[in-house]
Backbone as numpy.savetxt, mean C-alpha at the origin, in Angstrom:
# Nx Ny Nz CAx CAy CAz Cx Cy Cz
56.21 55.16 -49.65 55.16 56.15 -49.49 53.94 55.68 -50.25
52.79 56.14 -49.80 51.54 55.73 -50.43 51.39 56.50 -51.74
51.04 55.71 -52.74 50.84 56.34 -54.04 49.38 56.57 -54.29
49.02 57.79 -54.81 47.64 58.11 -55.16 47.63 58.49 -56.62
46.82 57.76 -57.42 46.73 58.04 -58.85 45.42 58.75 -59.10
45.43 59.86 -59.77 44.22 60.60 -60.11 44.17 60.79 -61.60
42.98 60.71 -62.24 42.82 60.92 -63.67 42.77 62.39 -64.00
42.88 62.70 -65.29 42.83 64.11 -65.69 41.45 64.69 -65.47
41.42 65.92 -65.01 40.12 66.57 -64.77 39.52 66.99 -66.09
38.23 66.86 -66.25 37.50 67.27 -67.44 36.67 68.48 -67.12
36.18 69.04 -68.14 35.36 70.24 -67.93 34.03 69.90 -67.30
33.52 68.69 -67.65 32.20 68.33 -67.08 32.29 67.88 -65.65
33.50 67.57 -65.24 33.62 67.06 -63.88 33.78 68.22 -62.93
32.94 68.28 -61.92 33.07 69.36 -60.94 34.30 69.10 -60.10
34.73 70.10 -59.45 35.88 69.89 -58.57 35.57 68.86 -57.48
36.62 68.28 -57.02 36.45 67.28 -55.95 35.85 67.95 -54.73
34.88 67.22 -54.13 34.26 67.74 -52.91 33.03 68.55 -53.16
32.68 68.80 -54.46 31.50 69.61 -54.77 30.29 68.69 -54.79
29.21 68.98 -54.09 28.01 68.11 -54.12 27.30 68.22 -55.45
26.61 67.08 -55.85 25.84 67.08 -57.09 24.56 67.87 -56.89
24.14 68.57 -57.93 22.83 69.25 -57.82 21.70 68.23 -57.75
20.64 68.62 -57.02 19.53 67.68 -56.82 18.88 67.30 -58.13
18.78 68.22 -59.08 18.10 67.92 -60.34 18.91 67.11 -61.30
20.20 66.97 -61.03 21.04 66.25 -61.98 21.02 64.75 -61.81
20.42 64.23 -60.71 20.37 62.79 -60.45 19.17 62.18 -61.14
19.31 60.99 -61.76 18.15 60.37 -62.44 17.14 59.85 -61.43
15.88 59.82 -61.90 14.78 59.31 -61.04 14.79 57.79 -61.09
15.10 57.17 -59.93 15.17 55.69 -59.88 14.11 55.11 -58.96
13.11 55.93 -58.65 12.07 55.44 -57.71 11.33 54.25 -58.28
11.04 54.28 -59.60 10.32 53.16 -60.18 11.11 51.89 -60.22
12.46 52.07 -60.34 13.29 50.87 -60.39 13.33 50.15 -59.06
13.22 50.88 -57.98 13.28 50.25 -56.66 12.08 49.37 -56.36
10.95 49.63 -57.10 9.77 48.79 -56.86 10.01 47.36 -57.29
10.93 47.13 -58.19 11.17 45.77 -58.64 12.10 44.97 -57.76
12.69 45.61 -56.77 13.60 44.90 -55.88 12.77 44.12 -54.86
12.94 42.82 -54.77 12.12 42.06 -53.80 12.46 42.45 -52.37
11.42 42.46 -51.56 11.61 42.78 -50.16 12.25 41.62 -49.41
12.93 41.99 -48.37 13.48 40.96 -47.49 12.35 40.27 -46.72
12.43 38.94 -46.61 11.39 38.20 -45.88 11.45 38.56 -44.39
10.34 38.96 -43.87 10.31 39.31 -42.45 10.18 38.06 -41.60
11.04 37.93 -40.63 10.97 36.79 -39.72 9.83 36.97 -38.75
9.07 35.90 -38.48 7.97 36.04 -37.50 8.53 36.34 -36.13
7.74 37.10 -35.43 8.15 37.44 -34.06 8.20 36.18 -33.22
9.22 36.03 -32.42 9.31 34.81 -31.59 8.14 34.71 -30.63
7.57 33.49 -30.61 6.44 33.28 -29.71 6.92 33.35 -28.27
6.08 33.89 -27.40 6.50 33.94 -25.98 6.72 32.55 -25.44
7.76 32.42 -24.67 8.09 31.10 -24.10 6.96 30.62 -23.21
6.55 29.36 -23.48 5.46 28.80 -22.67 5.96 28.52 -21.27
5.10 28.77 -20.34 5.47 28.50 -18.95 5.61 27.00 -18.76
6.60 26.57 -18.03 6.78 25.12 -17.81 5.57 24.52 -17.12
5.16 23.38 -17.68 3.98 22.71 -17.11 4.30 22.27 -15.70
3.45 22.70 -14.83 3.65 22.32 -13.42 3.18 20.90 -13.20
3.85 20.20 -12.32 3.47 18.82 -12.02 2.09 18.79 -11.41
1.27 17.83 -11.81 -0.08 17.78 -11.24 -0.04 17.62 -9.73
-0.83 18.42 -9.12 -0.86 18.37 -7.65 -1.45 17.05 -7.18
-0.82 16.49 -6.19 -1.31 15.24 -5.62 -2.58 15.51 -4.84
-3.62 14.83 -5.24 -4.90 15.02 -4.56 -4.97 14.11 -3.35
-5.11 14.72 -2.20 -5.23 13.96 -0.97 -6.69 13.89 -0.57
-7.13 12.70 -0.36 -8.51 12.55 0.07 -8.63 12.99 1.52
-9.63 13.76 1.83 -9.77 14.22 3.22 -10.02 13.04 4.16
-9.49 13.17 5.36 -9.65 12.10 6.34 -11.07 12.11 6.88
-11.68 10.97 6.84 -13.04 10.83 7.38 -13.00 9.76 8.47
-13.37 10.11 9.70 -13.25 9.15 10.81 -14.02 7.86 10.58
-15.14 7.93 9.87 -15.93 6.70 9.67 -15.23 5.72 8.72
-14.19 6.15 8.04 -13.43 5.22 7.20 -12.62 4.23 8.03
-12.50 4.48 9.33 -11.81 3.53 10.20 -12.65 2.29 10.44
-13.93 2.36 10.15 -14.85 1.25 10.39 -15.28 0.61 9.07
-15.56 -0.68 9.08 -15.95 -1.35 7.83 -17.35 -0.96 7.39
-17.56 -0.97 6.08 -18.88 -0.69 5.50 -19.21 -1.79 4.49
-20.49 -2.01 4.22 -20.86 -3.08 3.28 -20.31 -2.87 1.88
-20.22 -1.62 1.42 -19.76 -1.37 0.05 -18.27 -1.08 -0.02
-17.74 -0.38 0.96 -16.33 -0.01 0.92 -15.39 -1.15 1.30
-15.75 -1.91 2.34 -14.91 -3.02 2.81 -15.80 -4.23 3.09
-16.32 -4.87 2.05 -17.28 -5.95 2.26 -16.70 -7.15 3.00
-15.44 -7.51 2.74 -14.85 -8.66 3.43 -14.79 -8.43 4.93
-14.24 -7.30 5.33 -14.14 -7.00 6.76 -15.51 -6.87 7.40
-16.44 -6.24 6.69 -17.78 -6.03 7.25 -18.49 -7.37 7.50
-18.47 -8.25 6.50 -19.16 -9.53 6.65 -18.48 -10.40 7.71
-17.14 -10.42 7.66 -16.39 -11.23 8.63 -16.62 -10.73 10.05
-16.63 -9.40 10.23 -16.88 -8.83 11.55 -18.29 -9.17 12.04
-19.25 -9.20 11.12 -20.61 -9.56 11.51 -20.68 -11.02 11.96
-19.97 -11.91 11.26 -19.94 -13.33 11.66 -19.29 -13.48 13.04
-18.19 -12.77 13.25 -17.51 -12.85 14.56 -18.38 -12.28 15.67
-19.16 -11.26 15.36 -20.06 -10.71 16.36 -21.12 -11.73 16.76
-21.62 -12.47 15.77 -22.64 -13.50 16.06 -22.04 -14.62 16.91
-20.86 -15.11 16.52 -20.25 -16.20 17.30 -19.86 -15.74 18.70
-19.43 -14.49 18.84 -19.09 -13.97 20.16 -20.33 -13.81 21.02
-21.43 -13.40 20.41 -22.69 -13.29 21.16 -23.16 -14.67 21.60
-23.01 -15.65 20.71 -23.37 -17.01 21.08 -22.50 -17.52 22.23
-21.20 -17.22 22.15 -20.28 -17.67 23.21 -20.60 -17.02 24.54
-21.16 -15.83 24.51 -21.46 -15.13 25.76 -22.66 -15.73 26.47
-23.57 -16.39 25.74 -24.80 -16.89 26.35 -24.94 -18.41 26.28
-24.09 -19.10 25.57 -24.20 -20.56 25.47 -23.74 -21.22 26.75
-24.22 -22.44 26.96 -23.80 -23.21 28.14 -22.32 -23.54 28.03
-21.60 -23.49 29.15 -20.16 -23.77 29.10 -19.82 -25.14 28.52
-20.66 -26.13 28.78 -20.36 -27.47 28.24 -20.48 -27.48 26.72
-21.51 -26.81 26.19 -21.67 -26.74 24.73 -20.52 -25.96 24.11
-20.15 -24.87 24.75 -19.07 -24.04 24.22 -17.74 -24.79 24.22
-17.51 -25.58 25.25 -16.27 -26.35 25.33 -16.16 -27.35 24.18
-17.28 -28.00 23.87 -17.29 -28.96 22.76 -17.01 -28.25 21.43
-17.61 -27.08 21.23 -17.40 -26.34 19.98 -15.95 -25.86 19.86
-15.41 -25.38 20.96 -14.02 -24.95 20.94 -13.07 -26.12 20.64
-13.35 -27.25 21.24 -12.49 -28.41 21.04 -12.56 -28.90 19.59
-13.78 -28.89 19.03 -13.92 -29.34 17.64 -13.32 -28.34 16.64
-13.17 -27.08 17.06 -12.61 -26.06 16.17 -11.12 -25.85 16.41
-10.54 -26.59 17.35 -9.14 -26.38 17.70 -8.20 -26.88 16.61
-7.19 -26.09 16.32 -6.21 -26.48 15.30 -5.03 -27.19 15.95
-5.31 -28.15 16.79 -4.23 -28.95 17.36 -3.80 -30.01 16.35
-2.77 -30.74 16.70 -2.21 -31.72 15.76 -3.23 -32.79 15.41
-3.98 -33.24 16.40 -4.94 -34.32 16.16 -5.97 -33.92 15.11
-6.50 -32.70 15.22 -7.51 -32.26 14.25 -6.88 -31.92 12.91
-5.68 -31.36 12.91 -5.03 -31.02 11.65 -4.72 -32.25 10.82
-4.43 -33.36 11.47 -4.15 -34.59 10.74 -5.41 -35.14 10.10
-6.55 -35.03 10.79 -7.80 -35.63 10.29 -8.52 -34.71 9.31
-8.82 -33.50 9.71 -9.59 -32.57 8.87 -8.91 -31.20 8.85
-7.83 -31.05 8.14 -7.06 -29.80 8.20 -7.83 -28.58 7.69
-8.48 -28.71 6.54 -9.16 -27.55 5.96 -10.32 -27.11 6.82
-11.16 -28.07 7.23 -12.34 -27.73 8.02 -11.97 -27.09 9.35
-10.95 -27.63 10.01 -10.61 -27.11 11.33 -9.91 -25.75 11.22
-9.16 -25.52 10.15 -8.53 -24.21 9.98 -9.57 -23.13 9.76
-10.61 -23.45 8.99 -11.68 -22.49 8.78 -12.52 -22.29 10.04
-12.84 -23.39 10.73 -13.67 -23.29 11.92 -12.98 -22.51 13.04
-11.68 -22.68 13.17 -10.97 -21.99 14.24 -10.96 -20.48 14.05
-11.13 -20.01 12.81 -11.13 -18.58 12.53 -12.50 -17.94 12.73
-13.46 -18.69 13.27 -14.79 -18.15 13.53 -14.97 -17.68 14.97
-13.93 -17.83 15.77 -14.04 -17.49 17.19 -12.99 -16.45 17.55
-13.32 -15.66 18.56 -12.37 -14.69 19.10 -12.02 -15.12 20.51
-10.77 -15.47 20.71 -10.34 -15.84 22.05 -10.42 -14.61 22.95
-11.23 -14.73 24.01 -11.44 -13.58 24.89 -12.70 -12.81 24.59
-13.41 -13.20 23.53 -14.68 -12.55 23.24 -14.53 -11.26 22.47
-15.66 -10.58 22.30 -15.70 -9.39 21.46 -15.00 -8.21 22.09
-14.72 -8.28 23.40 -14.00 -7.19 24.08 -12.50 -7.42 24.06
-12.04 -8.48 23.41 -10.62 -8.76 23.33 -9.90 -7.68 22.52
-8.64 -7.35 22.86 -7.89 -6.39 22.05 -7.76 -6.83 20.59
-7.73 -8.15 20.37 -7.63 -8.62 18.99 -8.92 -8.37 18.21
-10.06 -8.27 18.89 -11.29 -7.95 18.20 -11.27 -6.51 17.70
-10.79 -5.59 18.54 -10.66 -4.19 18.13 -9.62 -4.06 17.02
-8.49 -4.75 17.18 -7.44 -4.70 16.16 -7.94 -5.26 14.84
-8.77 -6.31 14.91 -9.31 -6.89 13.67 -10.08 -5.85 12.88
-10.97 -5.12 13.54 -11.81 -4.14 12.84 -10.96 -3.03 12.24
-10.05 -2.46 13.03 -9.26 -1.32 12.56 -8.24 -1.73 11.50
-7.53 -2.82 11.76 -6.45 -3.22 10.84 -7.02 -3.75 9.53
-7.98 -4.66 9.61 -8.52 -5.23 8.37 -9.25 -4.19 7.53
-9.91 -3.23 8.19 -10.56 -2.16 7.43 -9.53 -1.34 6.67
-8.46 -0.93 7.36 -7.42 -0.13 6.70 -6.72 -0.92 5.59
-6.48 -2.20 5.84 -5.80 -3.01 4.83 -6.68 -3.22 3.61
-7.95 -3.50 3.82 -8.84 -3.74 2.68 -9.04 -2.48 1.85
-9.06 -1.32 2.48 -9.21 -0.08 1.72 -8.00 0.18 0.82
-6.87 -0.43 1.16 -5.65 -0.18 0.39 -5.37 -1.24 -0.67
-5.77 -2.48 -0.42 -5.43 -3.54 -1.39 -6.65 -4.31 -1.88
-7.83 -4.04 -1.35 -9.01 -4.75 -1.81 -9.37 -5.93 -0.91
-10.61 -6.37 -1.01 -11.13 -7.40 -0.12 -10.51 -8.77 -0.32
-10.41 -9.22 -1.57 -9.88 -10.56 -1.83 -8.43 -10.67 -1.38
-7.66 -9.62 -1.61 -6.25 -9.67 -1.23 -6.07 -9.54 0.27
-6.91 -8.74 0.92 -6.86 -8.67 2.38 -7.19 -10.02 3.00
-8.14 -10.74 2.40 -8.48 -12.08 2.88 -7.30 -13.03 2.71
-6.57 -12.90 1.60 -5.39 -13.76 1.39 -4.33 -13.50 2.45
-4.10 -12.23 2.80 -3.11 -11.91 3.83 -3.53 -12.49 5.17
-4.80 -12.33 5.51 -5.31 -12.83 6.79 -5.17 -14.35 6.85
-5.61 -15.02 5.80 -5.55 -16.49 5.79 -4.11 -17.00 5.78
-3.22 -16.29 5.09 -1.82 -16.71 5.08 -1.24 -16.69 6.49
-1.52 -15.63 7.23 -1.04 -15.57 8.60 -1.68 -16.63 9.48
-2.98 -16.82 9.31 -3.71 -17.79 10.13 -3.22 -19.21 9.87
-3.07 -19.57 8.60 -2.71 -20.94 8.26 -1.23 -21.21 8.50
-0.37 -20.34 8.00 1.07 -20.60 8.09 1.58 -20.54 9.53
1.09 -19.59 10.30 1.52 -19.52 11.70 1.01 -20.71 12.50
-0.19 -21.18 12.17 -0.71 -22.38 12.85 0.16 -23.59 12.54
0.47 -23.79 11.27 1.32 -24.93 10.90 2.72 -24.79 11.50
3.24 -23.57 11.56 4.59 -23.37 12.09 4.68 -23.69 13.57
3.56 -23.61 14.28 3.59 -23.92 15.71 3.14 -25.35 16.01
2.26 -25.91 15.21 1.73 -27.24 15.50 2.57 -28.36 14.91
3.17 -28.15 13.74 4.00 -29.20 13.15 5.17 -29.56 14.05
5.90 -28.61 14.65 6.96 -29.00 15.58 6.45 -29.80 16.78
5.23 -29.49 17.24 4.67 -30.26 18.34 4.44 -31.70 17.92
3.88 -31.88 16.73 3.67 -33.25 16.24 4.96 -34.01 16.08
6.00 -33.35 15.58 7.29 -34.02 15.42 7.92 -34.35 16.78
7.75 -33.42 17.74 8.30 -33.69 19.07 7.61 -34.87 19.73
6.29 -35.00 19.52 5.58 -36.17 20.06 6.03 -37.43 19.34
6.23 -37.33 18.03 6.63 -38.50 17.26 7.97 -39.05 17.72
8.88 -38.17 18.07 10.22 -38.61 18.48 10.35 -38.73 20.00
9.23 -38.67 20.71 9.24 -38.92 22.13 9.71 -37.79 23.01
9.78 -36.57 22.49 10.21 -35.44 23.30 9.05 -34.78 24.04
7.82 -35.06 23.62 6.63 -34.52 24.29 5.64 -35.66 24.47
4.78 -35.57 25.50 3.78 -36.63 25.71 2.67 -36.55 24.66
1.91 -37.65 24.55 0.82 -37.71 23.57 -0.28 -36.68 23.86
-0.38 -36.23 25.10 -1.41 -35.24 25.43 -1.18 -33.90 24.70
0.03 -33.69 24.22 0.32 -32.44 23.51 -0.38 -32.38 22.15
-0.85 -33.54 21.68 -1.57 -33.55 20.41 -2.97 -32.98 20.53
-3.45 -32.83 21.74 -4.80 -32.33 21.98 -4.71 -31.08 22.87
-4.89 -29.94 22.28 -4.86 -28.69 23.01 -5.81 -27.71 22.34
-6.28 -26.73 23.09 -7.17 -25.71 22.52 -6.34 -24.66 21.80
-6.61 -24.52 20.52 -5.90 -23.53 19.71 -6.88 -23.00 18.67
-7.48 -21.87 18.93 -8.47 -21.30 18.03 -8.40 -19.78 18.13
-9.04 -19.11 17.20 -9.10 -17.65 17.25 -8.54 -17.00 16.00
-8.63 -15.66 15.99 -8.25 -14.87 14.81 -6.92 -14.15 15.00
-6.25 -14.38 16.11 -5.09 -13.55 16.46 -3.95 -13.70 15.46
-3.72 -14.90 14.92 -2.64 -15.07 13.94 -2.92 -14.26 12.68
-4.16 -14.31 12.22 -4.52 -13.52 11.03 -4.41 -12.03 11.27
-4.80 -11.58 12.46 -4.69 -10.15 12.79 -3.23 -9.72 12.85
-2.38 -10.56 13.43 -0.95 -10.22 13.52 -0.33 -10.11 12.13
-0.65 -11.03 11.23 -0.12 -10.96 9.86 -0.65 -9.73 9.13
-1.92 -9.42 9.32 -2.51 -8.25 8.67 -1.89 -6.96 9.19
-1.57 -6.93 10.48 -0.91 -5.75 11.04 0.47 -5.56 10.43
1.22 -6.65 10.32 2.53 -6.56 9.69 2.44 -6.11 8.25
1.47 -6.62 7.50 1.31 -6.23 6.10 0.89 -4.77 5.97
-0.04 -4.34 6.83 -0.52 -2.96 6.77 0.61 -1.97 7.05
1.51 -2.32 7.96 2.62 -1.42 8.29 3.45 -1.09 7.05
3.57 -2.03 6.13 4.34 -1.77 4.92 3.69 -0.78 3.97
2.41 -0.48 4.17 1.69 0.46 3.32 1.57 1.84 3.94
2.06 1.99 5.16 1.96 3.26 5.88 3.26 4.03 5.76
3.20 5.33 6.05 4.40 6.14 6.06 5.31 5.76 7.22
6.59 6.09 7.11 7.54 5.66 8.15 7.22 6.19 9.53
6.60 7.37 9.62 6.29 7.95 10.93 5.16 7.21 11.62
4.40 6.44 10.88 3.34 5.60 11.48 3.78 4.15 11.53
4.52 3.72 10.48 4.90 2.31 10.36 5.73 1.82 11.54
6.82 2.54 11.83 7.74 2.03 12.85 7.20 2.12 14.26
6.49 3.18 14.66 5.84 3.14 15.98 4.82 2.02 16.11
4.05 1.77 15.02 3.06 0.69 15.07 3.74 -0.66 15.26
4.80 -0.92 14.47 5.49 -2.20 14.61 6.17 -2.33 15.97
6.75 -1.24 16.46 7.43 -1.29 17.76 6.43 -1.59 18.87
5.29 -0.92 18.84 4.28 -1.14 19.88 3.72 -2.55 19.82
3.37 -3.00 18.61 2.75 -4.32 18.48 3.75 -5.44 18.80
4.95 -5.34 18.23 5.96 -6.36 18.50 6.36 -6.36 19.98
6.41 -5.19 20.60 6.73 -5.13 22.02 5.69 -5.84 22.87
4.43 -5.70 22.49 3.36 -6.39 23.21 3.50 -7.91 23.06
3.83 -8.36 21.84 3.97 -9.80 21.61 5.17 -10.37 22.37
6.27 -9.63 22.39 7.45 -10.09 23.12 7.17 -10.13 24.62
6.42 -9.14 25.10 6.05 -9.14 26.53 5.22 -10.36 26.89
4.29 -10.72 26.02 3.48 -11.93 26.26 4.37 -13.18 26.25
5.35 -13.20 25.36 6.24 -14.37 25.29 7.09 -14.48 26.56
7.53 -13.34 27.07 8.34 -13.36 28.29 7.53 -13.85 29.48
6.25 -13.52 29.51 5.39 -14.00 30.61 5.27 -15.52 30.61
5.46 -16.14 29.45 5.50 -17.60 29.29 4.21 -18.27 29.76
3.08 -17.62 29.50 1.79 -18.22 29.85 1.33 -19.20 28.77
1.56 -18.87 27.52 1.18 -19.75 26.41 2.24 -19.59 25.33
3.41 -20.18 25.51 4.54 -19.92 24.59 4.26 -20.32 23.14
3.51 -21.40 22.92 3.24 -21.81 21.54 2.44 -20.74 20.80
1.39 -20.24 21.45 0.58 -19.19 20.82 1.37 -17.90 20.67
2.17 -17.56 21.68 2.96 -16.33 21.61 3.98 -16.39 20.47
4.62 -17.54 20.30 5.53 -17.69 19.17 4.76 -17.59 17.86
3.55 -18.14 17.82 2.73 -18.04 16.61 2.41 -16.61 16.24
2.17 -15.75 17.25 1.91 -14.33 16.97 3.12 -13.66 16.32
4.30 -13.93 16.86 5.51 -13.33 16.28 5.77 -13.85 14.87
5.52 -15.14 14.67 5.70 -15.71 13.33 4.72 -15.07 12.35
3.47 -14.90 12.78 2.46 -14.30 11.91 2.83 -12.86 11.57
3.34 -12.12 12.55 3.78 -10.75 12.28 4.91 -10.75 11.25
5.84 -11.68 11.39 6.92 -11.79 10.42 6.42 -12.14 9.02
5.37 -12.96 8.95 4.78 -13.31 7.64 4.22 -12.06 6.98
3.52 -11.23 7.76 2.98 -9.99 7.20 4.07 -9.06 6.72
5.16 -8.93 7.48 6.27 -8.06 7.08 6.95 -8.61 5.83
7.10 -9.92 5.76 7.73 -10.52 4.58 6.91 -10.28 3.32
5.62 -10.00 3.47 4.77 -9.77 2.31 4.72 -8.33 1.84
5.58 -7.46 2.37 5.55 -6.06 1.95 5.69 -5.86 0.45
6.64 -6.52 -0.24 6.71 -6.30 -1.70 5.41 -6.66 -2.41
4.75 -7.70 -1.94 3.51 -8.14 -2.59 2.37 -7.16 -2.33
2.17 -6.77 -1.06 1.05 -5.88 -0.77 1.27 -4.49 -1.36
2.54 -4.09 -1.50 2.80 -2.80 -2.14 2.48 -2.86 -3.63
2.72 -4.02 -4.24 2.34 -4.19 -5.65 0.83 -4.26 -5.80
0.15 -4.70 -4.76 -1.31 -4.81 -4.79 -2.01 -3.49 -4.48
-1.27 -2.48 -4.05 -1.91 -1.26 -3.59 -2.82 -0.68 -4.66
-4.02 -0.31 -4.28 -4.96 0.28 -5.21 -4.63 1.75 -5.43
-4.93 2.26 -6.64 -4.76 3.69 -6.89 -5.81 4.44 -6.09
-5.56 5.75 -5.76 -6.48 6.47 -4.88 -7.90 6.53 -5.39
-8.12 6.50 -6.72 -9.48 6.63 -7.24 -10.21 5.31 -7.38
-9.56 4.20 -7.09 -10.19 2.89 -7.28 -10.80 2.44 -5.97
-12.08 2.11 -5.95 -12.67 1.64 -4.71 -12.14 0.30 -4.30
-12.16 0.06 -2.99 -11.61 -1.18 -2.47 -12.37 -2.40 -2.97
-13.64 -2.19 -3.32 -14.46 -3.32 -3.76 -13.92 -3.95 -5.03
-13.20 -3.14 -5.86 -12.68 -3.70 -7.11 -11.51 -4.64 -6.89
-10.94 -4.63 -5.66 -9.84 -5.56 -5.41 -10.32 -6.93 -5.19
């Protein structure tokens, strides 16, 4: 059983359960002033709203950006002006004079062996088919778009890479075939000039900078046109050169993507 011990009751002790009189308690109000207060914790700051990711600023589409300008795309603008002059000259020059110029600018094996640099540069000053050629229109649109994305100097490197490498890839086998007696010596002299190899390489490179919904239709349409020309077998060496140049542009995707300019940087700085 639970044990309860109680002391003896005294006269001064009131019975158990009796409340103390109010006046009998000592005044301790002054003593409480010396008790230090509890430190108040600062109110928690309102949670900051999570920083939203900066909105991607899209530059509005301007139709005139499809065309070259002296300040925005100087390489394409100057090159297009030179091609316009040579095309105008070709439209009014005497056929005999034009034939001599075309022959001297041809990147056939005979000229590549003697003056490779001069003939490679000269052959890129003419448009096969004139200024109304599909490659003339493609040159303006493709090179303008490419230069706006990677800069003028780099766009020129892509164009020249396609022009030079595709030319060598088609003419060197001809020279070797003549050397080993598989082709006649007349194969060393043929007309091979124009900007089409450079345009094909630039188209392939530009496709790597576009979104997939534009990239793959562009490549399908362009490659389909080149394959159709090859099937017609009218100029197989040139047709193979176009496909090789397109492949060169596609192979350069990692490089041109590394060269891509930021949206706020003008193309002229490239």
